Short mmCIF file of C-alpha atoms and ligand atoms in Angstrom, two decimals:
data_model
loop_
_atom_site.label_atom_id
_atom_site.label_comp_id
_atom_site.label_asym_id
_atom_site.label_seq_id
_atom_site.Cartn_x
_atom_site.Cartn_y
_atom_site.Cartn_z
CA MET A 11 124.51 121.71 100.76
CA LYS A 12 121.66 122.05 98.24
CA ILE A 13 118.44 120.55 99.52
CA LEU A 14 115.20 120.20 97.58
CA MET A 15 112.13 119.31 99.66
CA ALA A 16 108.79 118.18 98.27
CA SER A 17 105.70 118.31 100.43
CA SER A 18 101.95 118.43 99.94
CA GLU A 19 101.70 121.16 102.59
CA VAL A 20 104.03 123.87 103.86
CA HIS A 21 103.34 126.55 106.44
CA PRO A 22 102.51 129.43 105.81
CA PHE A 23 101.14 128.47 102.39
CA SER A 24 98.95 125.46 103.18
CA LYS A 25 98.29 123.43 106.29
CA THR A 26 96.06 120.70 107.66
CA GLY A 27 98.39 119.54 110.44
CA GLY A 28 101.89 119.31 111.83
CA LEU A 29 103.43 118.28 108.49
CA ALA A 30 103.09 121.87 107.26
CA ASP A 31 104.69 123.28 110.41
CA MET A 32 107.55 120.82 110.21
CA VAL A 33 108.43 121.42 106.55
CA GLY A 34 108.06 125.19 106.90
CA ALA A 35 110.29 125.34 109.96
CA LEU A 36 112.93 122.78 108.96
CA SER A 37 113.44 124.38 105.53
CA LYS A 38 113.72 127.82 107.12
CA THR A 39 116.24 126.59 109.70
CA LEU A 40 118.40 124.79 107.12
CA ALA A 41 118.44 127.98 105.04
CA ALA A 42 119.38 130.04 108.10
CA LEU A 43 122.29 127.64 108.68
CA GLY A 44 123.56 128.68 105.24
CA HIS A 45 122.30 125.84 103.05
CA GLU A 46 120.51 126.41 99.76
CA VAL A 47 116.95 125.16 100.11
CA GLY A 48 114.16 124.74 97.57
CA VAL A 49 110.69 123.55 98.60
CA LEU A 50 108.29 122.19 96.00
CA THR A 51 104.59 122.24 96.83
CA PRO A 52 101.28 122.41 94.93
CA LEU A 53 99.82 125.79 94.01
CA TYR A 54 96.53 125.48 95.86
CA ARG A 55 93.58 127.82 95.42
CA GLY A 56 94.14 131.41 96.47
CA LEU A 57 97.93 131.22 96.91
CA ARG A 58 98.78 133.56 94.04
CA GLU A 59 96.40 136.16 95.44
CA ARG A 60 97.77 135.76 98.98
CA PHE A 61 101.39 135.91 97.81
CA PRO A 62 101.43 138.34 94.87
CA ALA A 63 105.25 138.52 94.87
CA MET A 64 105.29 135.04 93.34
CA GLU A 65 106.93 134.91 89.89
CA ARG A 66 106.52 132.48 87.05
CA VAL A 67 109.57 130.31 86.29
CA ASP A 68 110.48 129.92 82.66
CA TRP A 69 110.66 126.11 82.82
CA ALA A 70 107.75 124.00 81.65
CA LEU A 71 106.59 120.73 83.13
CA ARG A 72 105.03 118.36 80.60
CA LEU A 73 104.94 114.83 81.97
CA PRO A 74 103.17 111.58 81.13
CA LEU A 75 100.66 110.18 83.60
CA GLY A 76 99.72 106.77 82.23
CA GLY A 77 98.28 107.45 78.77
CA GLN A 78 97.93 111.23 79.20
CA MET A 79 100.38 114.10 78.93
CA ILE A 80 99.82 116.61 81.72
CA GLU A 81 101.19 120.13 81.65
CA ALA A 82 101.96 122.40 84.54
CA THR A 83 103.77 125.64 85.14
CA LEU A 84 106.16 126.47 87.92
CA TRP A 85 106.08 129.56 90.16
CA LYS A 86 108.64 130.67 92.68
CA LEU A 87 108.77 132.83 95.76
CA PRO A 88 112.10 133.61 97.41
CA LEU A 89 112.10 133.51 101.22
CA GLY A 90 115.16 135.11 102.75
CA GLN A 91 118.60 134.78 101.18
CA THR A 92 118.86 131.08 100.45
CA GLU A 93 115.36 129.61 100.39
CA THR A 94 112.93 129.45 97.47
CA ILE A 95 109.44 127.99 97.48
CA TYR A 96 108.43 126.46 94.12
CA PHE A 97 104.77 125.94 93.34
CA VAL A 98 103.39 123.43 90.81
CA ASP A 99 100.53 125.12 89.02
CA GLN A 100 98.15 122.49 87.64
CA PRO A 101 94.69 124.01 88.18
CA GLU A 102 92.67 120.89 87.39
CA PHE A 103 94.45 119.05 90.19
CA PHE A 104 95.14 121.77 92.73
CA ASP A 105 92.78 124.71 92.28
CA ARG A 106 90.21 123.25 94.66
CA ALA A 107 88.65 124.22 97.97
CA GLY A 108 90.43 121.49 99.97
CA LEU A 109 93.94 120.03 99.93
CA TYR A 110 92.98 116.35 100.01
CA GLY A 111 89.19 116.35 99.91
CA GLU A 112 86.00 118.20 100.62
CA ALA A 113 83.28 117.76 103.24
CA GLY A 114 85.06 114.83 104.87
CA ASP A 115 85.51 112.83 101.63
CA ALA A 116 88.89 112.35 99.95
CA PHE A 117 89.04 113.46 96.31
CA ALA A 118 88.52 110.47 93.99
CA ASP A 119 91.59 111.38 91.94
CA ASN A 120 94.12 111.76 94.77
CA ALA A 121 96.29 109.03 93.23
CA GLU A 122 96.53 111.00 89.96
CA ARG A 123 97.02 114.33 91.75
CA PHE A 124 99.88 113.19 93.95
CA LEU A 125 101.53 110.90 91.39
CA PHE A 126 101.67 113.88 89.07
CA PHE A 127 103.09 115.99 91.88
CA SER A 128 105.63 113.20 92.65
CA LYS A 129 106.62 113.16 88.98
CA CYS A 130 107.17 116.91 89.04
CA ALA A 131 109.38 116.47 92.11
CA ALA A 132 111.42 113.72 90.44
CA TYR A 133 111.75 115.67 87.21
CA MET A 134 112.84 118.78 89.05
CA ALA A 135 115.31 116.81 91.20
CA CYS A 136 116.91 115.28 88.11
CA HIS A 137 116.69 118.03 85.47
CA PHE A 138 116.22 121.48 87.00
CA PRO A 139 119.21 123.80 86.36
CA TRP A 140 119.59 124.20 90.13
CA GLN A 141 120.81 120.68 91.02
CA ALA A 142 120.08 119.54 94.55
CA ASP A 143 122.42 117.21 96.45
CA VAL A 144 119.55 115.80 98.48
CA LEU A 145 115.87 115.40 97.73
CA HIS A 146 113.85 115.37 100.96
CA LEU A 147 110.37 113.83 100.63
CA HIS A 148 107.56 113.90 103.18
CA ASP A 149 104.80 111.31 103.71
CA TRP A 150 102.85 109.24 101.19
CA HIS A 151 101.98 112.06 98.79
CA THR A 152 105.55 112.35 97.52
CA ALA A 153 106.89 108.91 98.51
CA PRO A 154 106.69 107.50 94.92
CA THR A 155 109.27 110.14 93.94
CA ALA A 156 111.89 107.92 95.62
CA LEU A 157 111.15 105.13 93.15
CA LEU A 158 111.11 107.51 90.18
CA VAL A 159 114.46 109.09 91.05
CA ASN A 160 116.14 105.79 91.78
CA HIS A 161 114.82 104.40 88.51
CA HIS A 162 116.47 107.30 86.66
CA LYS A 163 119.64 106.81 88.64
CA TRP A 164 120.13 103.06 88.51
CA ARG A 165 118.32 101.98 85.36
CA GLU A 166 118.82 105.03 83.18
CA GLY A 167 122.30 105.90 84.40
CA LEU A 168 121.51 109.43 85.58
CA ARG A 169 124.18 109.29 88.29
CA THR A 170 123.91 113.02 89.06
CA ALA A 171 120.43 112.51 90.52
CA PRO A 172 120.31 113.49 94.21
CA ARG A 173 120.19 111.18 97.18
CA VAL A 174 116.66 110.67 98.40
CA CYS A 175 115.54 110.95 102.02
CA LEU A 176 111.94 110.15 102.94
CA THR A 177 110.52 111.38 106.26
CA LEU A 178 107.61 109.40 107.69
CA HIS A 179 105.33 111.77 109.58
CA ASN A 180 102.54 109.27 110.05
CA VAL A 181 102.73 105.66 108.88
CA ALA A 182 98.95 105.23 109.20
CA TYR A 183 98.41 107.28 106.04
CA GLN A 184 99.89 105.26 103.20
CA GLY A 185 98.18 106.14 99.94
CA GLN A 186 97.01 102.61 99.16
CA PHE A 187 95.36 102.43 95.71
CA ILE A 188 94.27 99.64 93.38
CA GLY A 189 97.06 97.85 91.52
CA ASN A 190 96.30 99.40 88.11
CA THR A 191 97.24 102.80 89.50
CA PHE A 192 100.87 101.71 89.21
CA GLY A 193 100.52 102.14 85.42
CA LEU A 194 100.25 105.92 85.94
CA LEU A 195 103.96 105.96 86.86
CA ASN A 196 104.97 104.81 83.35
CA LEU A 197 107.62 102.59 84.94
CA PRO A 198 108.37 98.91 84.26
CA TRP A 199 105.97 96.61 86.12
CA ASP A 200 108.89 94.68 87.61
CA TYR A 201 108.87 97.17 90.49
CA PHE A 202 105.37 96.00 91.34
CA HIS A 203 105.99 93.01 93.60
CA ALA A 204 105.86 92.08 97.29
CA ASP A 205 109.35 93.47 97.97
CA GLY A 206 108.64 96.59 95.90
CA ALA A 207 105.71 98.97 95.49
CA GLU A 208 102.96 96.37 95.77
CA PHE A 209 101.06 95.79 99.01
CA TYR A 210 98.28 93.19 99.17
CA GLY A 211 97.64 93.55 95.46
CA GLY A 212 97.43 97.35 95.57
CA PHE A 213 99.92 100.10 94.80
CA ASN A 214 101.09 101.53 98.13
CA PHE A 215 102.75 104.94 97.74
CA LEU A 216 104.36 104.95 101.17
CA LYS A 217 105.78 101.47 100.74
CA ALA A 218 107.34 102.49 97.42
CA GLY A 219 109.07 105.30 99.30
CA ILE A 220 110.20 103.09 102.18
CA VAL A 221 111.66 100.50 99.83
CA TYR A 222 113.35 102.81 97.32
CA ALA A 223 114.50 105.87 99.32
CA ASP A 224 118.21 105.96 100.16
CA LEU A 225 117.57 107.32 103.65
CA LEU A 226 114.57 107.17 105.95
CA THR A 227 113.70 109.28 108.94
CA THR A 228 110.72 109.65 111.19
CA VAL A 229 109.77 112.41 113.59
CA SER A 230 110.78 111.00 116.99
CA PRO A 231 113.21 108.32 118.23
CA ARG A 232 110.46 106.39 120.03
CA TYR A 233 108.17 106.31 116.98
CA ALA A 234 111.14 105.01 114.93
CA ARG A 235 111.16 101.96 117.21
CA GLU A 236 107.38 101.64 117.47
CA ILE A 237 106.78 101.45 113.72
CA THR A 238 109.07 98.44 113.40
CA LEU A 239 107.26 96.69 116.28
CA ASP A 240 103.50 97.20 116.42
CA LEU A 241 102.55 100.70 115.28
CA GLY A 242 103.60 100.34 111.64
CA HIS A 243 100.06 99.84 110.30
CA GLY A 244 101.19 96.83 108.28
CA MET A 245 104.62 98.28 107.37
CA GLU A 246 106.44 96.73 110.37
CA GLY A 247 108.18 94.03 108.33
CA VAL A 248 109.09 96.38 105.47
CA LEU A 249 110.49 98.88 107.97
CA ARG A 250 112.44 96.21 109.85
CA LYS A 251 114.22 95.34 106.61
CA ARG A 252 115.24 98.98 106.30
CA ALA A 253 115.92 99.57 110.00
CA ALA A 254 119.59 100.41 109.35
CA ALA A 255 118.53 103.31 107.12
CA LEU A 256 115.91 104.65 109.55
CA THR A 257 116.61 107.44 112.06
CA GLY A 258 114.19 109.07 114.51
CA ILE A 259 114.65 112.84 114.85
CA LEU A 260 112.37 114.79 117.15
CA ASN A 261 110.71 117.78 115.47
CA GLY A 262 111.47 121.22 116.81
CA VAL A 263 109.38 124.30 117.48
CA ASP A 264 109.49 127.49 115.45
CA TYR A 265 109.83 129.85 118.40
CA GLY A 266 109.58 132.78 115.99
CA GLU A 267 105.92 131.83 115.48
CA TRP A 268 105.15 130.21 118.81
CA ARG A 269 106.19 133.01 121.12
CA THR A 270 104.57 134.36 124.25
CA GLU A 271 105.82 137.91 123.85
CA ASP A 272 105.20 140.27 120.96
CA ASN A 273 102.71 137.79 119.50
CA PRO A 274 99.89 139.49 117.57
CA HIS A 275 97.50 136.65 118.47
CA LEU A 276 97.89 137.16 122.24
CA PRO A 277 96.26 139.96 124.23
CA HIS A 278 98.86 139.83 127.04
CA PRO A 279 102.59 139.07 126.75
CA PHE A 280 104.20 136.84 129.36
CA ASN A 281 107.28 134.75 130.05
CA ALA A 282 108.72 132.31 132.59
CA THR A 283 109.67 135.06 135.00
CA ASN A 284 106.47 137.04 134.57
CA LEU A 285 103.46 134.76 134.71
CA ARG A 286 100.97 137.56 135.40
CA GLY A 287 100.39 137.93 131.68
CA LYS A 288 99.47 134.25 131.54
CA SER A 289 96.76 134.76 134.17
CA ARG A 290 95.43 137.70 132.15
CA ASN A 291 95.32 135.58 129.01
CA LYS A 292 93.33 133.02 130.96
CA LEU A 293 90.69 135.55 131.95
CA ALA A 294 90.61 136.92 128.40
CA LEU A 295 90.07 133.40 127.07
CA GLN A 296 87.23 132.67 129.50
CA LYS A 297 85.62 135.94 128.50
CA GLU A 298 86.11 135.41 124.76
CA LEU A 299 84.61 131.92 124.90
CA GLY A 300 81.73 132.82 127.21
CA LEU A 301 82.90 130.70 130.14
CA PRO A 302 82.49 131.95 133.72
CA VAL A 303 85.48 134.21 134.38
CA GLU A 304 87.04 132.31 137.29
CA PRO A 305 90.77 132.80 137.86
CA GLY A 306 90.87 129.90 140.33
CA THR A 307 89.26 127.28 138.08
CA PRO A 308 91.73 125.19 136.07
CA ILE A 309 91.26 125.18 132.30
CA PHE A 310 92.05 121.99 130.44
CA ALA A 311 92.33 122.31 126.66
CA SER A 312 92.81 120.39 123.46
CA VAL A 313 93.58 121.71 119.96
CA THR A 314 93.50 118.87 117.52
CA ARG A 315 92.41 117.11 114.38
CA LEU A 316 89.41 115.04 115.47
CA ALA A 317 90.69 111.70 114.23
CA GLU A 318 90.95 108.21 115.72
CA GLN A 319 94.69 108.75 116.23
CA LYS A 320 94.10 111.47 118.80
CA GLY A 321 92.36 109.28 121.41
CA MET A 322 89.17 111.34 121.59
CA ASP A 323 87.24 108.15 122.33
CA ILE A 324 88.88 107.97 125.76
CA LEU A 325 88.88 111.72 126.29
CA LEU A 326 85.09 112.04 126.08
CA PRO A 327 84.20 109.56 128.87
CA ALA A 328 87.13 110.73 131.04
CA LEU A 329 85.86 114.30 130.77
CA GLU A 330 82.26 113.26 131.52
CA GLU A 331 83.45 111.71 134.77
CA MET A 332 85.78 114.51 135.80
CA LEU A 333 83.54 117.44 134.84
CA ALA A 334 80.65 115.98 136.83
CA ALA A 335 82.76 115.72 139.97
CA HIS A 336 85.23 118.61 139.88
CA GLU A 337 85.54 122.34 139.54
CA MET A 338 87.23 122.59 136.13
CA GLN A 339 86.68 123.92 132.62
CA PHE A 340 87.43 122.31 129.28
CA VAL A 341 88.03 123.98 125.94
CA LEU A 342 88.24 122.14 122.63
CA LEU A 343 89.30 123.54 119.29
CA GLY A 344 89.12 120.88 116.63
CA SER A 345 87.68 119.62 113.41
CA GLY A 346 87.58 116.37 111.50
CA ASP A 347 85.40 113.29 111.97
CA PRO A 348 81.77 114.57 112.03
CA ALA A 349 80.75 111.97 114.68
CA ILE A 350 83.49 113.13 117.07
CA GLU A 351 82.62 116.79 116.38
CA GLN A 352 79.03 115.98 117.36
CA SER A 353 80.08 114.21 120.57
CA PHE A 354 81.92 117.33 121.70
CA ARG A 355 78.93 119.52 120.87
CA VAL A 356 76.82 117.23 123.06
CA LEU A 357 79.40 117.43 125.88
CA ALA A 358 79.26 121.24 125.70
CA GLU A 359 75.45 121.12 125.94
CA ARG A 360 75.64 118.82 128.98
CA PHE A 361 78.10 121.13 130.78
CA PRO A 362 77.27 124.61 129.45
CA THR A 363 79.17 126.48 132.16
CA LYS A 364 82.21 124.23 132.01
CA VAL A 365 82.80 123.23 128.39
CA VAL A 366 83.31 125.08 125.14
CA ALA A 367 83.64 123.11 121.91
CA GLN A 368 84.83 125.27 119.02
CA ILE A 369 84.45 123.14 115.93
CA GLY A 370 86.65 124.55 113.21
CA TYR A 371 90.20 125.49 112.36
CA ASP A 372 91.53 128.74 113.79
CA THR A 373 95.23 129.50 114.19
CA ARG A 374 94.68 132.70 116.17
CA LEU A 375 92.45 130.94 118.68
CA SER A 376 94.90 128.03 118.97
CA HIS A 377 97.55 130.48 120.30
CA ARG A 378 95.07 132.04 122.72
CA ILE A 379 94.01 128.64 124.02
CA GLU A 380 97.61 127.54 124.61
CA ALA A 381 98.30 130.83 126.41
CA GLY A 382 95.10 130.86 128.48
CA SER A 383 94.86 127.25 129.60
CA ASP A 384 96.48 125.51 132.55
CA PHE A 385 96.68 121.97 131.16
CA PHE A 386 96.82 120.62 127.63
CA LEU A 387 95.37 117.17 126.89
CA MET A 388 96.90 114.82 124.29
CA PRO A 389 95.66 111.27 124.93
CA SER A 390 96.86 110.00 121.54
CA ARG A 391 96.47 106.38 120.53
CA TYR A 392 99.83 106.87 118.77
CA GLU A 393 101.72 110.09 118.04
CA PRO A 394 104.68 110.20 115.63
CA CYS A 395 105.90 113.45 117.18
CA GLY A 396 103.13 115.84 118.14
CA LEU A 397 103.84 119.54 118.14
CA ASN A 398 101.12 120.84 120.39
CA GLN A 399 102.65 119.41 123.57
CA MET A 400 105.83 121.36 122.78
CA TYR A 401 103.86 124.53 122.01
CA SER A 402 101.93 124.09 125.25
CA LEU A 403 105.17 123.69 127.24
CA ARG A 404 106.37 127.04 125.91
CA TYR A 405 102.98 128.64 126.66
CA GLY A 406 102.90 127.39 130.26
CA ALA A 407 100.04 124.94 129.73
CA ILE A 408 101.20 121.72 131.37
CA PRO A 409 100.83 118.81 128.93
CA ILE A 410 98.97 115.64 129.94
CA VAL A 411 100.00 113.03 127.41
CA ARG A 412 99.84 109.34 126.71
CA ARG A 413 103.21 107.60 126.83
CA THR A 414 103.66 107.07 123.12
CA GLY A 415 105.87 108.28 120.24
CA GLY A 416 107.10 111.85 120.38
CA LEU A 417 104.89 112.60 123.38
CA ASP A 418 107.05 110.26 125.43
CA ASP A 419 110.23 111.79 123.99
CA SER A 420 109.30 115.38 124.83
CA VAL A 421 107.34 115.31 128.11
CA VAL A 422 108.81 114.27 131.49
CA ASP A 423 106.51 112.98 134.24
CA PHE A 424 107.05 113.83 137.89
CA ASN A 425 107.18 110.17 138.98
CA ASP A 426 109.83 109.33 136.39
CA ASP A 427 112.15 112.23 137.06
CA PRO A 428 111.11 114.86 139.65
CA LEU A 429 114.10 117.07 138.87
CA HIS A 430 113.20 117.46 135.21
CA ALA A 431 109.42 116.92 135.27
CA ASN A 432 107.37 119.23 133.04
CA GLY A 433 104.11 117.33 132.55
CA VAL A 434 101.90 114.35 133.31
CA LYS A 435 102.09 111.03 131.45
CA PHE A 436 99.81 108.01 131.53
CA ASP A 437 100.19 104.59 129.95
CA GLU A 438 96.98 102.73 129.31
CA LEU A 439 94.69 103.78 126.48
CA THR A 440 91.61 103.84 128.72
CA ALA A 441 89.29 106.52 130.06
CA PRO A 442 90.02 105.60 133.74
CA ALA A 443 93.79 105.95 133.15
CA LEU A 444 93.23 109.37 131.59
CA ALA A 445 90.83 110.39 134.37
CA ASN A 446 93.57 109.49 136.86
CA ALA A 447 96.03 111.68 134.99
CA ILE A 448 93.52 114.55 135.17
CA ARG A 449 93.16 113.94 138.92
CA LYS A 450 96.93 114.17 139.21
CA ALA A 451 96.80 117.46 137.33
CA LEU A 452 94.16 118.78 139.75
CA ARG A 453 96.49 117.95 142.64
CA ILE A 454 99.30 119.81 140.91
CA TYR A 455 96.95 122.74 140.37
CA ALA A 456 96.16 122.85 144.09
CA ASP A 457 99.89 123.08 144.92
CA LYS A 458 100.79 126.49 143.46
CA GLU A 459 104.49 126.07 144.12
CA LEU A 460 104.64 122.80 142.19
CA LEU A 461 102.37 124.20 139.48
CA ASN A 462 104.64 127.15 138.87
CA LEU A 463 107.76 125.01 139.04
CA LEU A 464 106.50 122.64 136.33
CA ARG A 465 105.19 125.54 134.31
CA ARG A 466 108.49 127.45 134.39
CA ARG A 467 110.43 124.32 133.55
CA GLY A 468 108.24 123.75 130.52
CA MET A 469 108.47 127.36 129.45
CA THR A 470 112.26 127.34 129.52
CA ALA A 471 112.65 123.95 127.79
CA ASP A 472 114.37 124.34 124.45
CA PHE A 473 113.03 122.42 121.46
CA SER A 474 114.39 124.84 118.88
CA TRP A 475 114.91 123.54 115.38
CA GLU A 476 118.71 124.04 115.13
CA GLN A 477 119.49 120.83 116.97
CA SER A 478 117.09 118.75 114.84
CA ALA A 479 118.25 120.46 111.63
CA HIS A 480 121.82 119.39 112.40
CA GLU A 481 120.60 115.83 112.87
CA TYR A 482 118.94 115.97 109.43
CA LEU A 483 122.17 117.26 107.92
CA SER A 484 124.13 114.37 109.36
CA VAL A 485 121.53 111.91 108.00
CA PHE A 486 121.74 113.57 104.55
CA GLN A 487 125.51 113.01 104.63
CA SER A 488 125.50 109.51 106.09
CA PRO A 489 126.44 106.49 103.97
CA THR A 490 123.63 104.66 102.17
CA VAL A 491 122.79 101.29 103.75
P1 LIG B 527 98.96 116.31 113.60
O1 LIG B 527 99.91 116.76 112.56
O2 LIG B 527 98.92 114.83 113.78
O3 LIG B 527 97.60 116.88 113.43
P2 LIG B 527 100.64 117.88 115.44
O4 LIG B 527 100.53 118.05 116.93
O5 LIG B 527 101.95 117.50 114.91
O6 LIG B 527 99.49 116.84 115.03
O7 LIG B 527 100.28 119.23 114.71
C1 LIG B 527 99.02 119.79 114.70
C2 LIG B 527 99.14 121.22 114.21
O8 LIG B 527 97.88 121.62 113.69
C3 LIG B 527 99.49 122.20 115.29
O9 LIG B 527 100.17 123.31 114.74
C4 LIG B 527 98.10 122.62 115.80
O10 LIG B 527 98.12 123.84 116.45
C5 LIG B 527 97.34 122.65 114.51
N1 LIG B 527 95.90 122.42 114.64
C6 LIG B 527 95.25 121.24 114.73
N2 LIG B 527 93.92 121.43 114.79
C7 LIG B 527 93.72 122.76 114.74
C8 LIG B 527 92.56 123.61 114.76
N3 LIG B 527 91.35 123.09 114.84
N4 LIG B 527 92.73 124.94 114.68
C9 LIG B 527 93.98 125.46 114.60
N5 LIG B 527 95.11 124.74 114.58
C10 LIG B 527 94.99 123.40 114.65
C1 LIG B 528 102.05 114.02 111.63
C2 LIG B 528 101.96 113.38 113.01
C3 LIG B 528 102.38 114.31 114.12
C4 LIG B 528 103.65 115.05 113.76
C5 LIG B 528 103.48 115.77 112.44
C6 LIG B 528 104.72 116.56 112.01
O1 LIG B 528 100.93 114.74 111.29
O2 LIG B 528 100.65 112.90 113.25
O3 LIG B 528 102.59 113.55 115.30
O4 LIG B 528 103.97 115.99 114.78
O5 LIG B 528 103.21 114.83 111.44
O6 LIG B 528 105.85 115.73 111.85
#
């Protein structure tokens, strides 16, 4: 099968969150299964310097955006035998310090930037000499491509255009812009209505994708149900209408990257049958972060975007209570909302020998934290899939998660199923409920046999991408509904 993906971020080229990991790993896995895969993504600042093997493609992009004509060039970088990454080079839009904004503010022209990128994706899907069978879009940034391609197909008779699958990684981010923005698509305004691309008078990119894509997926089975019920951020009704086209597929883990042995980020290799290396990583982490080097003190950790979604508002008071009363350490690596960043700095000042708050983004440290910590905290308000809980399972850091979305689909609590338990789950989105879960973790920590049992179970759990990639392939081939 020939599959063209379009995404605003792709690991290892650009990343702000799990979207990049997912697109990077799924495309790689599909290619390894023998499919031809192209991935279209913006040429952000510094990429040509970081990947000098990139070559210019002799195929110009010159597309209208409302009243303007915008030009771009295309670059390509082959990855392996059957995968090629294509980069849209439009310096005015993409040669910037951030992907979506700077200093906490979104760029004012994000509608123009990502509509242009969506147009490039549609144009490539319909006219590039390499003709894809399926166009796989991701999130709001490329969702309008679904409308563009289906317009070419059904109104302009371009029947060779590929089928379009849109994956919803996070329905809270929709790309909602004022109504006039729709004019930038240069499409008839009869698509702009309550059952089309319009949402409360504005142009909603994600809704355009949900309505006009042939196939819809999201990143866990539970989140697929939740977004049609109460976690759809206003899209519940629209998604219910398309429920027959919507499939939940749990993301996988790229175990080539997230490995506990032969990993350049980790000082000590370890595995499920040799946990000594894990203890050494713990001591190395305490030393590196300036915490008291105490092998017997449990380390709780969190590596996360500091956003409302992640439940930091319940984590802070739960930690206050638990740190004051118990022998434990807490390590945060995160960045995002400046107010939340500040709250963690204050927490670290209040408990200088127990808490480290690393504000920033640091892939190397994220591996060392997963490897060195005993428990990994994810108290998300909602979580479409979540990757960190699966990374932490592999790294022997027992996940403590809220029972929502992909967290519920990937972590098993002792009370629910003692024979398969690998973590701790709690239900209510409150600090006391989370504090209770931490207390439960402390009891597990005190029972070394149970601790090592859960740890080994997590470390041997298999969330590799092959299974999920096969599920995507069967969606790509399923009948349109
Ligand atoms: P989301 O995409 O909602 O942020 P996921 O759990 O799916 O959540 O993915 C988050 C990804 O981003 C993981 O690969 C995680 O390690 C990484 N990440 C998040 N914050 C940081 C950070 N401050 N430093 C390094 N990596 C981070
Ligand atoms: C989004 C979601 C996260 C998911 C990731 C990759 O960022 O918030 O839960 O794991 O996409 O699909």
